[in-house]
Short mmCIF file of C-alpha atoms in Angstrom, two decimals:
data_model
loop_
_atom_site.label_atom_id
_atom_site.label_comp_id
_atom_site.label_asym_id
_atom_site.label_seq_id
_atom_site.Cartn_x
_atom_site.Cartn_y
_atom_site.Cartn_z
CA MET A 678 -3.40 27.74 -25.42
CA LYS A 679 0.27 28.62 -25.70
CA THR A 680 0.09 30.23 -22.27
CA LYS A 681 -1.12 27.01 -20.61
CA LEU A 682 2.26 25.86 -19.35
CA ILE A 683 3.25 29.32 -18.15
CA ILE A 684 0.03 29.69 -16.16
CA LEU A 685 0.30 26.24 -14.61
CA VAL A 686 3.90 26.86 -13.56
CA LEU A 687 3.28 30.34 -12.19
CA LEU A 688 -0.08 29.64 -10.55
CA PRO A 689 1.41 29.04 -7.07
CA LEU A 690 3.22 32.38 -7.31
CA LEU A 691 -0.07 34.30 -7.43
CA ALA A 692 0.04 34.17 -3.64
CA PHE A 693 3.39 35.95 -3.65
CA GLY A 694 3.06 37.14 -0.07
CA GLN A 695 3.96 33.71 1.39
CA ALA A 696 7.65 32.84 1.44
CA LYS A 697 6.90 29.10 1.50
CA VAL A 698 4.74 29.01 -1.63
CA GLY A 699 6.34 27.11 -4.49
CA THR A 700 8.90 25.34 -2.27
CA SER A 701 7.60 21.77 -2.75
CA ALA A 702 7.23 19.25 -5.55
CA ALA A 703 3.93 17.57 -6.51
CA PRO A 704 1.61 20.39 -5.35
CA PHE A 705 -1.32 18.41 -6.81
CA LEU A 706 -1.19 16.34 -3.59
CA GLY A 707 -2.77 19.31 -1.83
CA ILE A 708 -5.80 19.46 -4.15
CA ASP A 709 -8.96 18.44 -2.31
CA VAL A 710 -10.66 15.28 -3.58
CA GLY A 711 -14.29 14.16 -3.59
CA ALA A 712 -17.30 16.35 -4.30
CA VAL A 713 -18.43 16.09 -0.67
CA GLY A 714 -15.16 17.27 0.85
CA ILE A 715 -14.74 20.04 -1.70
CA ALA A 716 -18.23 21.42 -1.04
CA LEU A 717 -17.46 21.44 2.70
CA GLY A 718 -14.34 23.56 2.22
CA GLY A 719 -11.91 20.70 2.83
CA SER A 720 -13.01 20.12 6.45
CA GLN A 721 -13.12 16.32 6.41
CA VAL A 722 -10.42 14.95 8.72
CA ALA A 723 -12.86 14.24 11.58
CA ARG A 724 -15.32 12.30 9.47
CA ALA A 725 -15.60 8.86 7.88
CA GLN A 726 -17.97 9.58 5.00
CA ASP A 727 -17.01 7.78 1.82
CA ALA A 728 -14.07 6.30 -0.11
CA SER A 729 -12.32 9.69 -0.24
CA THR A 730 -11.65 9.18 3.48
CA ILE A 731 -8.42 7.53 2.27
CA TYR A 732 -7.21 11.00 1.27
CA TRP A 733 -8.52 13.00 4.22
CA ASN A 734 -7.77 10.62 7.07
CA PRO A 735 -6.22 7.18 6.42
CA GLY A 736 -7.00 6.15 9.99
CA ALA A 737 -10.75 6.66 9.57
CA THR A 738 -11.59 4.13 6.83
CA ALA A 739 -12.12 1.37 9.42
CA GLN A 740 -15.07 3.39 10.75
CA LEU A 741 -16.93 3.14 7.46
CA GLN A 742 -19.80 0.71 7.90
CA ARG A 743 -19.91 -0.60 4.33
CA ASN A 744 -17.77 -1.18 1.24
CA HIS A 745 -17.39 1.94 -0.91
CA ILE A 746 -16.41 2.67 -4.52
CA GLN A 747 -16.10 6.28 -5.69
CA PHE A 748 -15.34 8.19 -8.90
CA THR A 749 -14.98 11.98 -9.12
CA SER A 750 -13.97 14.32 -11.92
CA SER A 751 -13.22 18.06 -12.13
CA ASN A 752 -12.49 20.33 -15.07
CA TRP A 753 -9.42 21.95 -13.53
CA PHE A 754 -7.50 25.08 -14.50
CA VAL A 755 -6.57 26.01 -18.10
CA GLY A 756 -8.16 22.99 -19.75
CA SER A 757 -6.62 20.41 -17.40
CA LYS A 758 -8.65 17.60 -15.79
CA PHE A 759 -8.45 16.34 -12.21
CA GLN A 760 -9.80 12.84 -11.49
CA TYR A 761 -10.00 10.66 -8.40
CA ALA A 762 -11.06 7.03 -7.94
CA ALA A 763 -11.08 5.10 -4.68
CA ALA A 764 -12.40 1.90 -3.11
CA VAL A 765 -12.61 0.79 0.52
CA LEU A 766 -13.24 -2.85 1.44
CA LYS A 767 -14.34 -3.82 4.95
CA VAL A 768 -12.30 -6.98 5.46
CA THR A 769 -13.68 -7.48 8.97
CA PRO A 770 -15.92 -5.30 11.18
CA SER A 771 -12.69 -3.82 12.61
CA ASP A 772 -10.40 -3.74 9.53
CA ALA A 773 -10.52 -1.94 6.20
CA LEU A 774 -8.36 -1.92 3.10
CA GLY A 775 -8.38 0.95 0.60
CA LEU A 776 -7.00 1.76 -2.84
CA SER A 777 -7.08 5.12 -4.61
CA PHE A 778 -5.83 6.78 -7.79
CA THR A 779 -5.34 10.53 -8.24
CA ILE A 780 -4.66 11.87 -11.75
CA LEU A 781 -4.10 15.44 -12.89
CA ASP A 782 -3.92 15.55 -16.69
CA TYR A 783 -2.66 18.82 -18.16
CA GLY A 784 -3.51 17.78 -21.72
CA GLN A 785 -1.19 18.33 -24.66
CA GLU A 786 -0.07 21.23 -26.82
CA GLU A 787 1.86 21.55 -30.07
CA ILE A 788 5.53 22.46 -29.70
CA THR A 789 6.89 25.63 -31.31
CA ASP A 790 10.46 26.85 -31.65
CA VAL A 791 12.36 29.73 -33.23
CA TYR A 792 12.18 28.18 -36.70
CA ASN A 793 8.65 26.74 -36.46
CA GLN A 794 6.40 29.42 -35.04
CA ASN A 795 3.28 27.62 -36.28
CA GLY A 796 4.25 24.32 -34.76
CA THR A 797 6.73 21.51 -35.25
CA GLY A 798 4.16 18.73 -35.56
CA GLN A 799 5.22 17.37 -32.16
CA TYR A 800 3.20 17.69 -28.98
CA TRP A 801 4.21 17.97 -25.33
CA ASP A 802 2.05 16.62 -22.53
CA ALA A 803 2.19 16.54 -18.75
CA SER A 804 0.46 14.61 -15.99
CA ASP A 805 0.62 13.86 -12.27
CA LEU A 806 -0.26 10.54 -10.63
CA ALA A 807 -0.60 9.21 -7.09
CA VAL A 808 -1.49 5.60 -6.26
CA SER A 809 -2.34 4.88 -2.61
CA LEU A 810 -2.82 1.66 -0.62
CA ASN A 811 -4.53 2.09 2.76
CA TYR A 812 -5.06 -0.02 5.88
CA SER A 813 -7.02 1.02 8.95
CA ARG A 814 -8.12 -0.77 12.14
CA MET A 815 -10.49 -0.14 15.02
CA LEU A 816 -8.47 -0.34 18.24
CA THR A 817 -11.59 0.18 20.37
CA ASP A 818 -15.26 0.68 19.54
CA ARG A 819 -14.57 4.43 19.31
CA PHE A 820 -10.96 4.80 18.18
CA SER A 821 -9.36 3.87 14.85
CA ILE A 822 -5.89 4.35 13.41
CA GLY A 823 -4.34 3.62 10.05
CA GLY A 824 -1.84 4.47 7.36
CA THR A 825 -1.42 4.77 3.62
CA GLY A 826 1.57 4.06 1.42
CA LYS A 827 1.63 5.91 -1.87
CA TYR A 828 3.58 6.10 -5.11
CA ILE A 829 3.80 9.58 -6.65
CA SER A 830 4.82 10.42 -10.20
CA GLN A 831 5.08 13.61 -12.25
CA LYS A 832 5.76 13.75 -15.99
CA ILE A 833 6.29 16.55 -18.48
CA TRP A 834 7.20 15.54 -22.02
CA HIS A 835 10.41 13.42 -21.76
CA GLU A 836 11.11 14.28 -18.11
CA SER A 837 9.68 12.52 -15.08
CA ALA A 838 10.05 12.35 -11.31
CA SER A 839 8.79 9.89 -8.72
CA ALA A 840 8.71 9.40 -4.95
CA LEU A 841 7.32 7.21 -2.19
CA ALA A 842 5.39 8.59 0.78
CA VAL A 843 3.19 7.61 3.71
CA ASP A 844 0.11 9.11 5.37
CA VAL A 845 -1.04 8.35 8.92
CA GLY A 846 -4.20 9.30 10.76
CA LEU A 847 -6.65 8.59 13.53
CA LEU A 848 -10.31 9.21 14.33
CA PHE A 849 -11.94 9.24 17.77
CA ARG A 850 -15.70 9.21 18.42
CA THR A 851 -16.06 10.89 21.78
CA GLN A 852 -18.56 9.94 24.48
CA MET A 853 -20.42 13.14 23.67
CA ASP A 854 -22.98 11.99 21.13
CA GLY A 855 -22.18 13.31 17.64
CA LEU A 856 -18.73 14.75 18.43
CA GLN A 857 -15.67 13.35 16.63
CA ILE A 858 -12.00 14.37 16.61
CA GLY A 859 -9.60 13.50 13.80
CA MET A 860 -5.95 14.01 12.89
CA SER A 861 -3.78 13.13 9.90
CA ILE A 862 -0.30 13.72 8.50
CA SER A 863 0.07 13.38 4.73
CA ASN A 864 2.94 13.03 2.25
CA PHE A 865 5.85 12.18 4.52
CA GLY A 866 8.37 10.83 2.01
CA SER A 867 11.35 11.26 -0.25
CA ASN A 868 12.26 14.30 -2.34
CA MET A 869 11.53 14.50 -6.07
CA PHE A 870 13.73 15.63 -8.95
CA LEU A 871 13.17 15.53 -12.69
CA ASP A 872 15.22 13.28 -14.94
CA GLY A 873 15.03 12.50 -18.65
CA ALA A 874 16.45 12.78 -22.12
CA ASP A 875 15.92 16.53 -22.48
CA LEU A 876 18.47 17.17 -19.72
CA LEU A 877 21.23 15.84 -22.00
CA THR A 878 23.08 18.48 -24.00
CA ARG A 879 26.23 18.77 -26.10
CA ILE A 880 28.95 21.10 -24.83
CA ASP A 881 32.38 22.43 -25.71
CA ILE A 882 34.41 22.45 -22.48
CA ASP A 883 36.81 25.15 -23.75
CA PRO A 884 35.10 27.12 -26.55
CA ASP A 885 37.97 29.67 -26.70
CA ASN A 886 40.47 27.08 -27.98
CA THR A 887 40.45 24.88 -31.05
CA GLY A 888 41.08 21.16 -31.04
CA ASN A 889 38.42 20.33 -28.45
CA ASN A 890 35.70 17.78 -28.91
CA GLU A 891 32.56 19.85 -29.38
CA THR A 892 30.21 16.86 -29.16
CA LEU A 893 30.78 15.93 -25.53
CA VAL A 894 27.49 15.01 -23.85
CA ALA A 895 26.67 16.61 -20.51
CA LYS A 896 23.66 16.34 -18.25
CA LEU A 897 22.03 19.40 -16.75
CA LYS A 898 21.78 19.28 -12.96
CA VAL A 899 18.36 19.86 -11.41
CA ASP A 900 17.48 20.49 -7.77
CA ASP A 901 15.29 18.15 -5.76
CA PHE A 902 12.26 19.39 -3.82
CA PRO A 903 10.36 17.92 -0.85
CA LEU A 904 6.77 16.76 -0.97
CA PRO A 905 4.09 19.06 0.51
CA LEU A 906 3.73 17.81 4.09
CA LEU A 907 0.17 18.39 5.36
CA PHE A 908 -0.94 18.23 9.00
CA ARG A 909 -4.69 18.27 9.71
CA LEU A 910 -6.50 18.44 13.03
CA GLY A 911 -10.26 18.76 13.11
CA VAL A 912 -13.61 18.20 14.78
CA SER A 913 -17.09 17.38 13.54
CA TYR A 914 -20.39 17.58 15.39
CA THR A 915 -23.73 16.17 14.24
CA MET A 916 -27.06 17.18 15.76
CA ALA A 917 -30.59 16.14 14.89
CA ILE A 918 -33.31 18.63 13.95
CA GLY A 919 -36.56 16.83 14.47
CA SER A 920 -36.88 13.31 13.13
CA THR A 921 -36.04 14.04 9.50
CA MET A 922 -33.02 16.34 9.42
CA ASP A 923 -29.44 16.31 10.67
CA VAL A 924 -26.93 19.13 10.65
CA MET A 925 -23.19 18.48 10.71
CA LEU A 926 -20.69 21.20 11.62
CA LEU A 927 -17.04 20.66 10.69
CA ALA A 928 -13.80 22.57 11.22
CA ASP A 929 -10.20 21.67 10.36
CA ALA A 930 -6.89 23.33 11.11
CA LEU A 931 -4.51 22.74 8.22
CA VAL A 932 -0.76 23.26 8.55
CA PRO A 933 1.03 22.80 5.20
CA SER A 934 4.79 22.83 4.75
CA ASP A 935 4.54 25.03 1.64
CA ASN A 936 2.00 27.65 2.66
CA VAL A 937 0.46 29.41 5.67
CA GLU A 938 -1.67 27.79 8.36
CA VAL A 939 -5.42 28.01 7.68
CA ILE A 940 -8.82 27.01 9.02
CA ASN A 941 -11.38 25.18 6.83
CA THR A 942 -15.05 24.99 7.87
CA GLY A 943 -18.16 23.32 6.52
CA ILE A 944 -21.87 22.75 7.17
CA GLU A 945 -23.95 19.85 5.84
CA LEU A 946 -27.75 19.58 6.03
CA SER A 947 -29.17 16.07 5.56
CA VAL A 948 -32.86 15.37 4.95
CA PHE A 949 -34.01 11.76 5.41
CA ASP A 950 -30.36 10.78 4.82
CA LYS A 951 -31.20 11.08 1.11
CA PHE A 952 -30.92 14.78 0.22
CA PHE A 953 -27.86 16.84 1.14
CA LEU A 954 -26.95 20.52 1.00
CA ARG A 955 -23.36 21.56 1.75
CA THR A 956 -21.30 24.72 1.93
CA GLY A 957 -17.91 25.67 3.30
CA LEU A 958 -15.30 28.36 3.81
CA LYS A 959 -11.73 27.44 2.92
CA ASN A 960 -8.32 28.93 3.72
CA LEU A 961 -9.49 31.23 6.49
CA GLY A 962 -6.41 33.12 7.62
CA ASN A 963 -4.74 33.16 4.20
CA GLU A 964 -5.15 36.66 2.81
CA SER A 965 -3.82 35.55 -0.58
CA SER A 966 -6.25 32.65 -1.05
CA LEU A 967 -7.90 32.55 -4.48
CA ILE A 968 -10.94 30.56 -3.30
CA ASN A 969 -14.00 32.68 -2.49
CA PHE A 970 -16.53 30.00 -1.50
CA SER A 971 -17.60 26.38 -2.01
CA ALA A 972 -21.01 24.74 -2.08
CA GLY A 973 -22.75 21.66 -3.37
CA GLY A 974 -25.37 19.01 -2.85
CA GLY A 975 -26.04 15.30 -3.08
CA LEU A 976 -28.68 12.66 -3.63
CA LYS A 977 -28.61 9.10 -2.27
CA LEU A 978 -30.72 6.31 -3.76
CA MET A 979 -31.16 2.76 -2.49
CA LEU A 980 -31.19 -0.07 -5.03
CA ASN A 981 -31.85 -3.27 -3.10
CA ASN A 982 -28.93 -3.35 -0.65
CA THR A 983 -26.74 -0.95 -2.66
CA ALA A 984 -26.69 2.80 -2.00
CA MET A 985 -25.88 4.99 -5.02
CA SER A 986 -24.88 8.60 -4.32
CA PHE A 987 -24.63 11.48 -6.78
CA ASP A 988 -22.68 14.47 -5.48
CA TYR A 989 -21.82 17.87 -6.91
CA SER A 990 -19.65 20.74 -5.71
CA MET A 991 -18.49 24.07 -7.02
CA GLN A 992 -15.70 26.38 -5.96
CA GLU A 993 -15.31 29.97 -7.07
CA TYR A 994 -11.70 30.92 -7.80
CA GLU A 995 -10.63 34.48 -8.30
CA TYR A 996 -9.44 34.99 -11.93
CA PHE A 997 -10.59 31.47 -12.91
CA GLY A 998 -14.31 31.44 -12.11
CA LEU A 999 -16.20 28.32 -11.05
CA ILE A 1000 -14.63 24.88 -10.80
CA HIS A 1001 -17.23 22.09 -10.94
CA THR A 1002 -16.73 18.60 -9.48
CA TYR A 1003 -19.00 15.62 -10.06
CA GLY A 1004 -18.97 12.46 -7.97
CA LEU A 1005 -20.57 9.01 -8.13
CA GLU A 1006 -20.32 6.51 -5.27
CA PHE A 1007 -21.61 3.02 -4.58
CA SER A 1008 -21.76 1.52 -1.09
CA PHE A 1009 -22.78 -2.05 -0.35
#
C-alpha cells in the first residue's frame, strides 16, 4: 500500500492530454453521488429524483413530492471509501430544505523514512469533507429555483485546507408532458491552500558564514488553487410504455473548469414504479476518460406510508476495474 498516496495524487494526470486537468483543489467535488445518478452516467440535472438532487441541481429539491433521507457508499480507488448522506424536508408544498454530507476517506498508512524503512510506528491519514445546506422554492407550478451553501475541507496528516462555496440551479417542467429542462452551477467559492505544522522548518539564512542562528523557524509557502467550477445543462424525457412501464431518457452537457466539456447520457426503465433498470454513458467527447460504462438497478418497497428504495450501480474504470455503489433511501 506504499503506492497509495502516489496513485491518488497522480490519478488526475492519467488524462495528460488536457491542459486543465489537475488545476483545481478539492477534485472530490466532481465525483458523482447517489447510486441512481451514477448508474445513469451522471445525467441528473433535469430530474428531481431523490435526496441526491441537492448535489445535481439545488434548485430542483422543491419539486420532490415527499421528504427524503438517503445513504450511499462506494469502495473507491486504492482502498479509499466514498460516502454520501443527504436529507430533504418539504417545509411547505412549495419550499424544501436540504442537508448533505460528502466524505472521501483515503484511510491510513504507516510512515517510513530513510532511517525506518519498515515503519516509524506513526500513521498518516487523509480525508475530504463537504457539508451542504440547501433551500429551494417553487416560483410557479412548473418552475423551481434554489441554492446551496457548502463548507469544504481537505486534510492530509497535519495539513488542512478549507473553503466556502455556493451552488445554484433551476428546474423547469415544460408544457410538453414528460419533458424537463434543468441547469446548475456548482462550487463557486474561495480558493484553497494547505496550512499546518509540517510546513514549518528550521533554516540557516546564510549557511556559508559562521555566527548565524541555525534554528530560525520558517514557513514553506504553498500556492492556492480554485475549486472545480461545474456548469450543467440537461434535459429529461419520460414516456409510458403500456400501463406498467415507463422509460426515461436523460442527457446532460457538463462544462468543468478543470477538464474538457463532455456529454453524459442515461436511460432508466421503470416497471410498476417498483423495479428499475438503469444504464448510462459518461464523458462522451473526452478521449482520455477512464470510465467505460455504468449500469445499475433498484427496488422500491412500500411500508405503510414510507417508501424504502435499494439502489445499486457499477462503473467500469480502465486500470481500476469495477467500482460498486450501494444506496438506501427512505421517503415519507
